Short mmCIF file of C-alpha atoms in Angstrom, two decimals:
data_model
loop_
_atom_site.label_atom_id
_atom_site.label_comp_id
_atom_site.label_asym_id
_atom_site.label_seq_id
_atom_site.Cartn_x
_atom_site.Cartn_y
_atom_site.Cartn_z
CA MET A 1 0.00 0.00 0.00
CA GLY A 2 2.78 2.37 0.97
CA TYR A 3 4.58 1.74 -2.32
CA VAL A 4 1.43 2.52 -4.29
CA LEU A 5 1.11 5.79 -2.44
CA GLU A 6 4.78 6.52 -3.01
CA GLY A 7 4.37 5.98 -6.73
CA ALA A 8 1.20 8.06 -6.76
CA GLN A 9 3.02 10.87 -4.98
CA ALA A 10 5.84 10.95 -7.54
CA ALA A 11 3.37 10.77 -10.43
CA LEU A 12 1.30 13.57 -8.94
CA ALA A 13 4.41 15.72 -8.50
CA LEU A 14 5.41 15.17 -12.14
CA LEU A 15 1.91 15.97 -13.35
CA LEU A 16 1.38 19.03 -11.16
CA ALA A 17 4.79 20.64 -11.70
CA PRO A 18 4.20 22.30 -15.10
CA GLY A 19 0.83 23.49 -13.87
CA LEU A 20 2.52 25.12 -10.86
CA VAL A 21 4.90 27.03 -13.12
CA GLY A 22 1.91 28.06 -15.25
CA LEU A 23 0.04 29.16 -12.12
CA VAL A 24 2.90 31.41 -10.98
CA ARG A 25 3.13 32.93 -14.45
CA TRP A 26 -0.61 33.45 -14.64
CA MET A 27 -0.77 35.08 -11.19
CA LYS A 28 2.12 37.34 -12.10
CA ALA A 29 0.35 38.34 -15.29
CA ARG A 30 -2.89 39.11 -13.43
CA LEU A 31 -0.99 41.19 -10.88
CA GLN A 32 0.58 43.18 -13.69
CA ASN A 33 -2.78 43.83 -15.35
CA ARG A 34 -2.06 41.45 -18.20
CA ARG A 35 -4.43 38.69 -19.20
CA GLY A 36 -1.66 36.08 -19.16
CA ALA A 37 -1.44 32.66 -20.70
CA PRO A 38 -3.74 30.01 -19.20
CA VAL A 39 -2.42 27.89 -16.36
CA TRP A 40 -2.03 24.83 -18.61
CA GLN A 41 0.20 26.64 -21.09
CA PRO A 42 3.41 24.88 -19.86
CA TYR A 43 1.81 21.50 -20.64
CA ARG A 44 1.25 22.61 -24.23
CA GLU A 45 4.81 23.85 -24.46
CA LEU A 46 6.16 20.56 -23.13
CA GLY A 47 4.03 18.61 -25.60
CA LYS A 48 5.23 20.78 -28.45
CA LEU A 49 8.88 20.42 -27.43
CA PHE A 50 8.57 16.64 -27.16
CA ARG A 51 7.35 16.50 -30.77
CA LYS A 52 10.02 18.80 -32.14
CA GLU A 53 13.29 17.80 -33.75
CA VAL A 54 16.48 17.83 -31.66
CA VAL A 55 19.35 19.95 -32.93
CA VAL A 56 22.68 19.30 -31.28
CA SER A 57 25.81 21.37 -31.73
CA SER A 58 28.60 19.52 -33.58
CA THR A 59 31.02 20.34 -30.77
CA ALA A 60 28.84 18.74 -28.10
CA SER A 61 29.90 15.44 -26.53
CA TRP A 62 27.92 12.61 -24.96
CA LEU A 63 27.68 14.69 -21.78
CA PHE A 64 25.39 17.11 -23.52
CA ARG A 65 23.04 14.30 -24.51
CA ALA A 66 23.17 12.57 -21.12
CA ALA A 67 22.68 15.64 -18.94
CA PRO A 68 18.91 16.16 -19.46
CA PHE A 69 18.24 12.59 -18.42
CA VAL A 70 20.43 12.92 -15.32
CA VAL A 71 18.79 16.23 -14.38
CA PHE A 72 15.30 14.84 -14.85
CA ALA A 73 16.06 11.54 -13.11
CA SER A 74 17.56 13.28 -10.08
CA ALA A 75 14.48 15.50 -9.79
CA VAL A 76 12.17 12.48 -10.04
CA ALA A 77 14.26 10.61 -7.46
CA VAL A 78 13.82 13.46 -5.01
CA THR A 79 10.03 13.34 -5.38
CA PHE A 80 10.19 9.82 -3.93
CA LEU A 81 12.08 11.03 -0.87
CA VAL A 82 10.23 14.22 0.04
CA PRO A 83 7.02 14.00 2.07
CA ILE A 84 4.66 15.56 -0.48
CA LEU A 85 1.49 13.67 0.40
CA ALA A 86 2.07 11.25 3.22
CA VAL A 87 4.37 10.22 6.06
CA PRO A 88 5.90 7.78 6.83
CA LEU A 89 6.79 6.41 3.40
CA PRO A 90 8.61 3.15 2.67
CA PHE A 91 11.42 5.05 0.95
CA ASP A 92 12.10 7.10 4.07
CA GLY A 93 14.71 4.56 5.01
CA VAL A 94 16.53 5.05 1.70
CA GLY A 95 17.16 8.74 1.83
CA ASP A 96 17.04 11.56 4.30
CA LEU A 97 17.65 15.26 4.01
CA LEU A 98 21.28 14.92 2.97
CA VAL A 99 20.42 12.63 0.07
CA VAL A 100 17.81 15.12 -1.10
CA VAL A 101 20.27 18.02 -0.99
CA TYR A 102 22.91 16.07 -2.90
CA LEU A 103 20.48 14.75 -5.49
CA LEU A 104 19.41 18.30 -6.23
CA LEU A 105 23.06 19.30 -6.43
CA LEU A 106 23.75 16.42 -8.83
CA GLY A 107 21.19 17.82 -11.24
CA THR A 108 22.66 21.30 -10.93
CA PHE A 109 26.16 19.94 -11.47
CA PHE A 110 25.26 18.07 -14.66
CA LEU A 111 23.33 21.02 -15.99
CA SER A 112 26.40 23.19 -15.51
CA LEU A 113 28.59 20.64 -17.26
CA ALA A 114 26.11 20.55 -20.13
CA GLY A 115 26.23 24.34 -20.27
CA LEU A 116 30.00 24.24 -20.61
CA ASP A 117 30.06 21.33 -23.03
CA PRO A 118 29.07 22.87 -26.41
CA GLY A 119 31.58 25.63 -25.86
CA SER A 120 29.24 28.57 -26.35
CA PRO A 121 30.25 31.55 -24.22
CA PHE A 122 26.76 31.96 -22.79
CA GLY A 123 26.70 28.41 -21.50
CA GLY A 124 30.00 28.87 -19.71
CA MET A 125 28.85 32.15 -18.20
CA GLY A 126 25.61 30.61 -17.00
CA ALA A 127 27.42 27.58 -15.59
CA SER A 128 29.85 29.68 -13.59
CA ARG A 129 27.02 31.82 -12.20
CA GLU A 130 24.90 28.79 -11.38
CA MET A 131 27.81 27.25 -9.49
CA THR A 132 28.31 30.47 -7.55
CA VAL A 133 24.68 30.51 -6.51
CA ALA A 134 24.57 26.77 -5.78
CA ALA A 135 27.72 26.87 -3.65
CA LEU A 136 26.11 29.55 -1.50
CA ALA A 137 22.60 28.13 -1.46
CA GLU A 138 23.21 24.44 -0.74
CA PRO A 139 24.73 24.90 2.74
CA THR A 140 21.80 27.13 3.60
CA ILE A 141 19.27 24.46 2.60
CA ALA A 142 21.09 21.89 4.71
CA LEU A 143 21.38 24.27 7.68
CA ALA A 144 17.77 25.41 7.50
CA ILE A 145 16.47 21.85 7.50
CA PHE A 146 19.01 20.90 10.18
CA ALA A 147 17.38 23.52 12.37
CA LEU A 148 14.15 21.53 12.06
CA ALA A 149 15.99 18.22 12.34
CA LEU A 150 17.45 19.29 15.68
CA GLY A 151 13.96 19.85 17.01
CA ALA A 152 12.73 16.54 15.65
CA GLY A 153 15.85 14.57 16.57
CA SER A 154 16.24 13.08 13.10
CA THR A 155 17.41 14.18 9.65
CA ASN A 156 14.63 12.10 8.14
CA LEU A 157 12.19 14.42 6.39
CA GLY A 158 9.19 12.21 7.21
CA GLN A 159 10.15 12.17 10.87
CA ILE A 160 10.47 15.97 10.94
CA VAL A 161 6.97 16.36 9.52
CA ALA A 162 5.55 13.83 11.98
CA ARG A 163 7.20 15.59 14.92
CA THR A 164 5.91 19.02 13.94
CA MET A 165 2.41 17.58 13.64
CA ALA A 166 2.69 16.07 17.09
CA ASP A 167 3.82 19.37 18.60
CA PRO A 168 1.96 22.24 16.91
CA GLY A 169 3.49 24.89 19.19
CA ALA A 170 6.90 24.25 17.66
CA ALA A 171 5.74 25.63 14.32
CA LEU A 172 5.81 29.15 15.79
CA SER A 173 9.18 28.82 17.49
CA PRO A 174 11.85 31.25 16.27
CA GLY A 175 13.96 28.39 14.95
CA HIS A 176 11.15 27.36 12.63
CA LEU A 177 10.38 30.89 11.47
CA LEU A 178 14.00 31.79 10.81
CA ALA A 179 14.54 28.53 8.95
CA PHE A 180 11.43 29.25 6.88
CA GLY A 181 12.80 32.66 5.91
CA ALA A 182 16.16 31.18 4.98
CA LEU A 183 14.64 28.36 2.96
CA PHE A 184 12.31 30.76 1.16
CA ILE A 185 15.22 32.90 -0.07
CA VAL A 186 17.09 29.77 -1.12
CA THR A 187 14.03 28.51 -2.97
CA LEU A 188 14.03 31.71 -5.02
CA ALA A 189 17.72 31.26 -5.76
CA GLU A 190 17.63 27.56 -6.58
CA THR A 191 14.60 27.71 -8.84
CA GLY A 192 15.85 30.76 -10.70
CA ARG A 193 13.20 33.30 -9.71
CA LEU A 194 13.59 37.02 -9.14
CA PRO A 195 15.53 38.63 -7.42
CA ILE A 196 18.29 36.17 -8.33
CA ASP A 197 17.41 35.25 -11.88
CA ASN A 198 14.58 36.33 -14.12
CA PRO A 199 12.68 33.31 -15.46
CA ALA A 200 10.84 35.36 -18.07
CA THR A 201 13.70 36.75 -20.12
CA HIS A 202 16.65 35.77 -22.26
CA LEU A 203 18.69 38.87 -21.64
CA GLU A 204 22.37 37.94 -21.94
CA LEU A 205 23.59 40.08 -19.08
CA THR A 206 21.29 38.69 -16.45
CA MET A 207 20.50 35.09 -17.25
CA ILE A 208 21.70 32.19 -15.15
CA HIS A 209 19.48 29.20 -15.74
CA GLU A 210 18.48 30.19 -19.27
CA ALA A 211 22.10 30.64 -20.29
CA MET A 212 22.89 27.01 -19.55
CA VAL A 213 19.95 25.59 -21.47
CA LEU A 214 20.34 27.94 -24.42
CA GLU A 215 21.84 25.20 -26.62
CA TYR A 216 19.09 22.68 -25.92
CA SER A 217 16.14 21.97 -28.14
CA GLY A 218 13.35 19.45 -28.64
CA ARG A 219 12.83 16.68 -26.12
CA TYR A 220 16.05 17.52 -24.26
CA LEU A 221 14.81 21.01 -23.56
CA ALA A 222 11.43 19.59 -22.57
CA LEU A 223 13.08 17.30 -20.01
CA ILE A 224 15.12 20.14 -18.55
CA GLU A 225 12.16 22.49 -18.36
CA TRP A 226 10.09 19.77 -16.77
CA ALA A 227 12.84 19.01 -14.26
CA ALA A 228 13.04 22.70 -13.37
CA ALA A 229 9.29 22.73 -12.78
CA VAL A 230 9.54 19.60 -10.60
CA LYS A 231 12.31 21.29 -8.64
CA LEU A 232 10.04 24.27 -8.00
CA LEU A 233 7.30 21.94 -6.80
CA ILE A 234 9.73 20.06 -4.54
CA PHE A 235 10.86 23.27 -2.89
CA PHE A 236 7.32 24.53 -2.49
CA SER A 237 6.14 21.29 -0.93
CA LEU A 238 9.18 21.28 1.37
CA LEU A 239 8.29 24.80 2.49
CA GLY A 240 4.64 23.88 2.86
CA ASN A 241 4.97 20.50 4.53
CA LEU A 242 7.99 20.98 6.76
CA PHE A 243 6.75 24.20 8.33
CA VAL A 244 2.97 23.81 8.08
CA PRO A 245 2.56 20.02 8.08
CA TRP A 246 -1.19 19.91 8.72
CA GLY A 247 -3.03 18.04 6.01
CA VAL A 248 -0.24 15.58 5.26
CA SER A 249 -1.73 12.10 5.39
CA VAL A 250 -0.55 9.86 8.21
CA ALA A 251 -3.02 7.06 7.50
CA PHE A 252 -3.31 5.32 4.14
CA THR A 253 -7.04 5.73 3.83
CA PRO A 254 -8.62 7.28 0.73
CA ALA A 255 -10.16 10.09 2.79
CA ALA A 256 -6.83 11.05 4.35
CA VAL A 257 -5.10 10.99 0.97
CA ALA A 258 -7.84 13.18 -0.52
CA VAL A 259 -7.34 15.68 2.31
CA ALA A 260 -3.58 15.53 1.72
CA VAL A 261 -3.98 16.30 -2.00
CA ALA A 262 -6.37 19.17 -1.25
CA SER A 263 -4.09 20.67 1.41
CA LEU A 264 -1.07 20.29 -0.87
CA LEU A 265 -2.89 22.17 -3.62
CA ALA A 266 -3.90 24.89 -1.17
CA LYS A 267 -0.31 25.29 0.08
CA LEU A 268 1.04 25.41 -3.46
CA VAL A 269 -1.48 28.07 -4.46
CA VAL A 270 -0.61 30.21 -1.42
CA LEU A 271 3.13 29.90 -2.05
CA ALA A 272 2.71 30.54 -5.77
CA GLY A 273 0.74 33.67 -4.90
CA ALA A 274 3.48 34.80 -2.52
CA VAL A 275 6.19 34.26 -5.14
CA ALA A 276 4.13 35.97 -7.86
CA LEU A 277 3.50 38.96 -5.58
CA LEU A 278 7.18 39.17 -4.66
CA GLU A 279 8.28 38.94 -8.30
CA THR A 280 5.90 41.73 -9.21
CA ARG A 281 7.05 43.94 -6.37
CA ILE A 282 10.82 43.71 -6.57
CA ALA A 283 13.47 44.21 -9.21
CA LYS A 284 16.28 41.84 -9.96
CA LEU A 285 19.37 42.22 -7.84
CA ARG A 286 22.70 43.07 -9.36
CA LEU A 287 24.64 39.86 -9.78
CA PHE A 288 27.28 41.08 -7.35
CA ARG A 289 24.67 41.54 -4.65
CA VAL A 290 23.38 37.98 -4.97
CA PRO A 291 26.10 36.58 -2.66
CA GLU A 292 25.07 39.19 -0.10
CA LEU A 293 21.43 38.10 -0.20
CA LEU A 294 22.45 34.48 0.08
CA SER A 295 24.77 35.20 2.98
CA ALA A 296 21.84 36.92 4.64
CA SER A 297 19.79 33.75 4.24
CA PHE A 298 22.75 31.74 5.50
CA VAL A 299 22.85 33.89 8.64
CA LEU A 300 19.11 33.35 9.11
CA ALA A 301 19.65 29.59 8.86
CA LEU A 302 22.58 29.78 11.26
CA LEU A 303 20.45 31.66 13.79
CA ALA A 304 17.70 29.10 13.29
CA VAL A 305 20.08 26.26 14.10
CA THR A 306 21.42 28.13 17.12
CA SER A 307 18.02 28.80 18.59
CA SER A 308 16.80 25.27 17.87
CA PHE A 309 19.91 23.85 19.46
CA LEU A 310 19.71 25.95 22.59
CA LEU A 311 15.96 25.80 23.10
CA ARG A 312 15.61 22.06 22.83
CA MET B 1 0.36 30.04 29.98
CA GLU B 2 4.06 30.18 30.84
CA SER B 3 4.99 28.50 27.57
CA VAL B 4 2.93 30.96 25.53
CA PHE B 5 4.64 33.79 27.36
CA SER B 6 8.15 32.49 26.72
CA GLN B 7 7.30 31.72 23.09
CA LEU B 8 6.07 35.28 22.59
CA CYS B 9 9.20 36.68 24.23
CA VAL B 10 11.55 34.64 22.04
CA LEU B 11 9.55 35.51 18.97
CA GLY B 12 9.65 39.22 19.77
CA SER B 13 13.37 39.09 20.53
CA SER B 14 14.05 37.27 17.25
CA LEU B 15 12.15 39.93 15.32
CA VAL B 16 14.02 42.70 17.12
CA LEU B 17 17.33 41.03 16.18
CA ILE B 18 16.32 40.55 12.54
CA PHE B 19 15.41 44.22 12.21
CA GLY B 20 18.91 44.91 13.52
CA LEU B 21 20.42 42.73 10.78
CA ILE B 22 18.63 44.81 8.11
CA LEU B 23 21.15 47.53 8.90
CA LEU B 24 23.88 45.33 7.49
CA TRP B 25 22.05 44.21 4.38
CA ARG B 26 20.29 47.31 3.06
CA ARG B 27 22.02 50.48 1.91
CA GLY B 28 19.47 53.27 1.87
CA VAL B 29 18.84 55.52 4.84
CA THR B 30 15.07 55.09 4.40
CA ALA B 31 15.34 51.35 4.95
CA TYR B 32 17.39 51.92 8.11
CA ILE B 33 14.83 54.30 9.53
CA ASN B 34 11.99 51.89 8.80
CA ALA B 35 13.93 49.03 10.36
CA PHE B 36 14.52 51.08 13.48
CA LEU B 37 10.87 52.11 13.62
CA TRP B 38 9.62 48.54 13.38
CA GLN B 39 12.24 47.31 15.81
CA SER B 40 11.12 49.87 18.37
CA THR B 41 7.47 48.94 17.82
CA VAL B 42 8.18 45.24 18.39
CA LEU B 43 10.29 46.14 21.42
CA SER B 44 7.44 48.10 22.97
CA GLY B 45 5.17 45.13 22.19
CA VAL B 46 7.55 42.80 24.05
CA THR B 47 7.62 45.22 26.97
CA ALA B 48 3.83 45.30 27.09
CA THR B 49 3.76 41.47 26.90
CA VAL B 50 6.12 41.20 29.86
CA GLY B 51 3.92 43.70 31.70
CA TYR B 52 0.80 41.68 30.97
CA PHE B 53 2.15 38.27 31.96
CA GLY B 54 4.31 39.62 34.79
CA HIS B 55 1.35 41.59 36.24
CA ASP B 56 3.31 44.82 36.29
CA PRO B 57 1.15 47.73 35.07
CA GLU B 58 4.12 50.12 35.23
CA LEU B 59 5.56 48.40 32.18
CA TYR B 60 2.62 49.58 30.08
CA TRP B 61 3.79 53.14 30.69
CA VAL B 62 7.30 52.13 29.73
CA ALA B 63 6.00 50.45 26.56
CA GLY B 64 3.98 53.55 25.67
CA GLY B 65 6.95 55.82 26.31
CA LEU B 66 9.19 53.55 24.24
CA PHE B 67 6.76 53.67 21.37
CA LEU B 68 6.32 57.43 21.50
CA LEU B 69 10.02 58.16 21.78
CA LYS B 70 11.58 55.54 19.52
CA GLY B 71 8.66 54.67 17.28
CA VAL B 72 7.42 58.21 16.60
CA ALA B 73 9.69 61.05 17.77
CA ILE B 74 13.17 59.83 16.85
CA PRO B 75 12.11 58.43 13.45
CA ARG B 76 10.63 61.84 12.64
CA LEU B 77 13.89 63.57 13.52
CA LEU B 78 15.74 60.93 11.51
CA ARG B 79 13.51 61.56 8.52
CA ARG B 80 14.28 65.24 8.72
CA MET B 81 17.98 64.37 8.57
CA GLU B 82 17.32 61.91 5.77
CA ARG B 83 15.89 64.70 3.62
CA ARG B 84 19.27 66.38 3.79
CA PHE B 85 21.57 63.39 3.60
CA ALA B 86 19.53 60.83 1.64
CA ALA B 87 22.01 60.98 -1.23
CA GLU B 88 24.72 59.69 1.08
CA ARG B 89 24.20 55.96 1.05
CA GLU B 90 26.34 53.40 2.80
CA LEU B 91 28.04 52.21 -0.38
CA GLU B 92 31.49 51.22 0.82
CA PRO B 93 31.56 50.21 4.48
CA TYR B 94 34.85 49.15 6.03
CA VAL B 95 33.63 45.55 6.00
CA ASN B 96 31.68 44.39 2.94
CA THR B 97 28.10 43.24 3.23
CA ALA B 98 28.58 39.49 2.88
CA THR B 99 31.37 39.40 5.46
CA SER B 100 29.37 41.67 7.77
CA LEU B 101 26.43 39.28 7.68
CA VAL B 102 28.55 36.25 8.49
CA VAL B 103 30.34 38.17 11.25
CA SER B 104 26.98 39.20 12.71
CA GLY B 105 25.88 35.56 12.73
CA LEU B 106 29.03 34.68 14.65
CA LEU B 107 28.45 37.60 17.02
CA VAL B 108 25.00 36.26 17.85
CA LEU B 109 26.56 32.86 18.57
CA PHE B 110 29.04 34.69 20.80
CA GLY B 111 26.11 36.40 22.50
CA TYR B 112 24.67 32.97 23.21
CA ALA B 113 28.01 31.88 24.64
CA ILE B 114 28.40 34.80 27.05
CA THR B 115 24.81 34.79 28.28
CA ARG B 116 24.91 31.06 28.95
CA PRO B 117 25.54 31.34 32.71
CA LEU B 118 22.77 33.95 32.94
CA VAL B 119 20.29 31.73 31.15
CA ALA B 120 21.36 28.66 33.14
CA LEU B 121 20.85 30.44 36.47
CA SER B 122 17.66 32.22 35.55
CA GLN B 123 14.27 30.76 36.35
CA LEU B 124 12.37 33.39 34.40
CA PRO B 125 10.18 32.35 31.49
CA THR B 126 11.76 35.21 29.51
CA ARG B 127 15.29 33.81 29.72
CA ALA B 128 15.38 32.38 26.20
CA GLY B 129 15.22 35.86 24.69
CA MET B 130 18.22 37.23 26.57
CA PRO B 131 20.94 35.81 24.25
CA LEU B 132 19.14 37.40 21.31
CA ALA B 133 19.13 40.80 23.04
CA MET B 134 22.84 40.37 23.76
CA GLY B 135 23.35 39.42 20.13
CA LEU B 136 21.61 42.63 19.06
CA VAL B 137 23.89 44.67 21.33
CA LEU B 138 26.96 43.07 19.74
CA VAL B 139 25.66 43.38 16.19
CA SER B 140 24.81 47.06 16.70
CA LEU B 141 28.30 47.68 18.09
CA PHE B 142 29.66 46.03 14.97
CA VAL B 143 27.50 48.34 12.84
CA VAL B 144 28.89 51.38 14.63
CA LEU B 145 32.43 50.10 14.08
CA SER B 146 32.20 48.97 10.50
CA ARG B 147 30.14 51.67 8.77
CA LYS B 148 31.44 54.97 7.48
CA LYS B 149 28.46 57.28 7.38
CA ALA B 150 27.65 59.16 10.56
CA LEU B 151 23.91 58.66 10.13
CA THR B 152 24.27 54.89 9.92
CA GLN B 153 26.40 54.94 13.05
CA VAL B 154 23.76 56.93 14.88
CA ILE B 155 21.06 54.43 13.96
CA GLY B 156 23.42 51.66 15.05
CA PHE B 157 23.77 53.39 18.39
CA LEU B 158 20.00 53.70 18.74
CA MET B 159 19.63 49.98 18.02
CA LEU B 160 22.30 49.25 20.61
CA GLU B 161 20.14 51.10 23.09
CA ASN B 162 17.15 49.04 21.98
CA GLY B 163 19.13 45.89 22.66
CA LEU B 164 19.98 47.09 26.15
CA ALA B 165 16.35 48.00 26.83
CA LEU B 166 15.27 44.54 25.67
CA LEU B 167 17.89 42.91 27.90
CA ALA B 168 16.66 44.98 30.86
CA VAL B 169 13.03 44.05 30.29
CA LEU B 170 13.72 40.34 29.78
CA GLY B 171 16.25 40.02 32.57
CA THR B 172 14.57 41.96 35.34
CA TYR B 173 10.94 42.42 34.29
CA GLY B 174 11.68 46.12 33.94
CA ILE B 175 13.60 48.55 36.05
CA PRO B 176 11.72 51.17 38.11
CA LEU B 177 9.78 53.66 36.03
CA ILE B 178 11.85 56.64 37.17
CA VAL B 179 15.09 54.99 36.02
CA GLU B 180 13.47 54.07 32.73
CA LEU B 181 12.41 57.69 32.20
CA GLY B 182 15.96 58.81 32.92
CA VAL B 183 17.22 56.39 30.30
CA PHE B 184 14.72 57.73 27.78
CA LEU B 185 15.92 61.28 28.42
CA ASP B 186 19.53 60.15 28.11
CA VAL B 187 18.84 58.55 24.76
CA LEU B 188 17.02 61.61 23.53
CA MET B 189 19.82 63.92 24.67
CA GLY B 190 22.47 61.67 23.17
CA PHE B 191 20.56 61.57 19.94
CA LEU B 192 20.15 65.35 19.78
CA VAL B 193 23.85 65.86 20.48
CA MET B 194 24.69 63.40 17.71
CA GLN B 195 22.33 65.22 15.39
CA ILE B 196 24.17 68.48 16.04
CA PHE B 197 27.45 66.69 15.42
CA ILE B 198 26.25 65.31 12.13
CA TYR B 199 25.12 68.69 10.94
CA GLN B 200 28.50 70.12 11.97
CA ILE B 201 30.38 67.36 10.15
CA HIS B 202 28.28 68.05 7.11
CA GLU B 203 28.97 71.79 7.39
CA THR B 204 32.70 71.21 7.61
CA PHE B 205 33.26 68.47 5.06
CA GLU B 206 30.13 68.65 2.89
CA SER B 207 29.65 64.95 3.55
CA ILE B 208 28.80 62.81 6.55
CA ASP B 209 31.54 60.30 5.89
CA VAL B 210 33.52 59.92 9.10
CA GLU B 211 36.58 58.98 7.02
CA GLN B 212 36.86 62.69 6.35
CA LEU B 213 37.61 63.35 10.02
CA ASN B 214 41.12 62.05 9.39
CA ARG B 215 41.82 65.31 7.60
CA LEU B 216 41.66 67.11 10.94
CA ARG B 217 45.09 65.79 11.92
CA HIS B 218 46.99 68.38 9.91
#
């Protein structure tokens, strides 16, 4: 039964992810007084890309062809390990928080390699920027979740969720709130949103994620775009379920799972609204100020760990 | 009841500390003034909370005075200064932003380390907030040391005072009202003196960069 639910959770994540990206875009458009593309637009784009021909640069090696599959597979693997719908899951024993962080980093690493591989200057530029951001953001993710892990006494994501549900008062403790702030900033950085990276443009001076995938086309591009969407969904569900775990199913009954799906959707909509509002309100940071923002989030995570550690 | 009280205190102290960190991350004077305003508002909220749970009605007066002085009066004076010096942003502090933030994180850890005996001895439900108040005192000192513009240093000093006030409220449930009023007057006087200094520095050097004071050695 648990395995069925696990599979359903991963499938749901894959199916919902493009819709989530579409939802953020649509909300942004509405906030800016534009009509905006419908929420299911990313699905159409993926379908179109999957049907299109693949054009590969003659200087590209096997790495370039392998990278989309690695990126996508690592994102799918993470959906099996993150408590999106239910806890505890049978795969909880396979991977905890550290595995999740490193799987995400594996995808980032291969994407950067693929950006360097065809030898276009944009790809190299994007790869170096992505590595800068990742090197600063990854420790913060680990630290922020460690702050929660200290409270729960385990680095297992399922355990953390279960503990927070058992002790609702902990959700308002400063450790939790600071960790939430830190993880939110890192989410923006890792998924290439404003103020770190603008997902809507292909302006040479500012792009990070787009620069790396500039050479891709056809089904490769579709896989990478899809993986990016899944990554966004993973971060959103981490934010939603680690800090506000109510609604996550603890029993494997149909009713509980239905509640879990509904609450997940509600959390995603709220977070998407928050991100859309933020992206409408603020401008992109200068690239040289990005490390400063990320060090600010690192300090928040550090304070979160400190207060969790000392207030146990 | 006790647990709600201590949660609220820690939450308030955390917010007060975070508003102090904004001083290191932002660059515009407007953002500093807003951070100080909100910090003072939260501080007066914490004071009122301690008054409510500690059954000490005097603290309500202190909270009101805090709010009027640091949430209304001083921000207004600061805004008047901002109109003159807004162009002078903190662009090149002695310590760059990223390093400053990491240093401030370490300073808060240090604050935890030095208040450890205090927290271990204390039986008060407010004790968990004390390290954060100490951290704010240290971070504000660091702001005063590492920034070049006189106005930033003044706001750093005001936040230092906020940290001390928070420490006093959390550690002792408030000092007598008369002492508190004396402290308020001291802060106001100190602030006015600093204001005069800043205007004088600006008169002399046409900038409020304290680096310029080195030219006085000739």
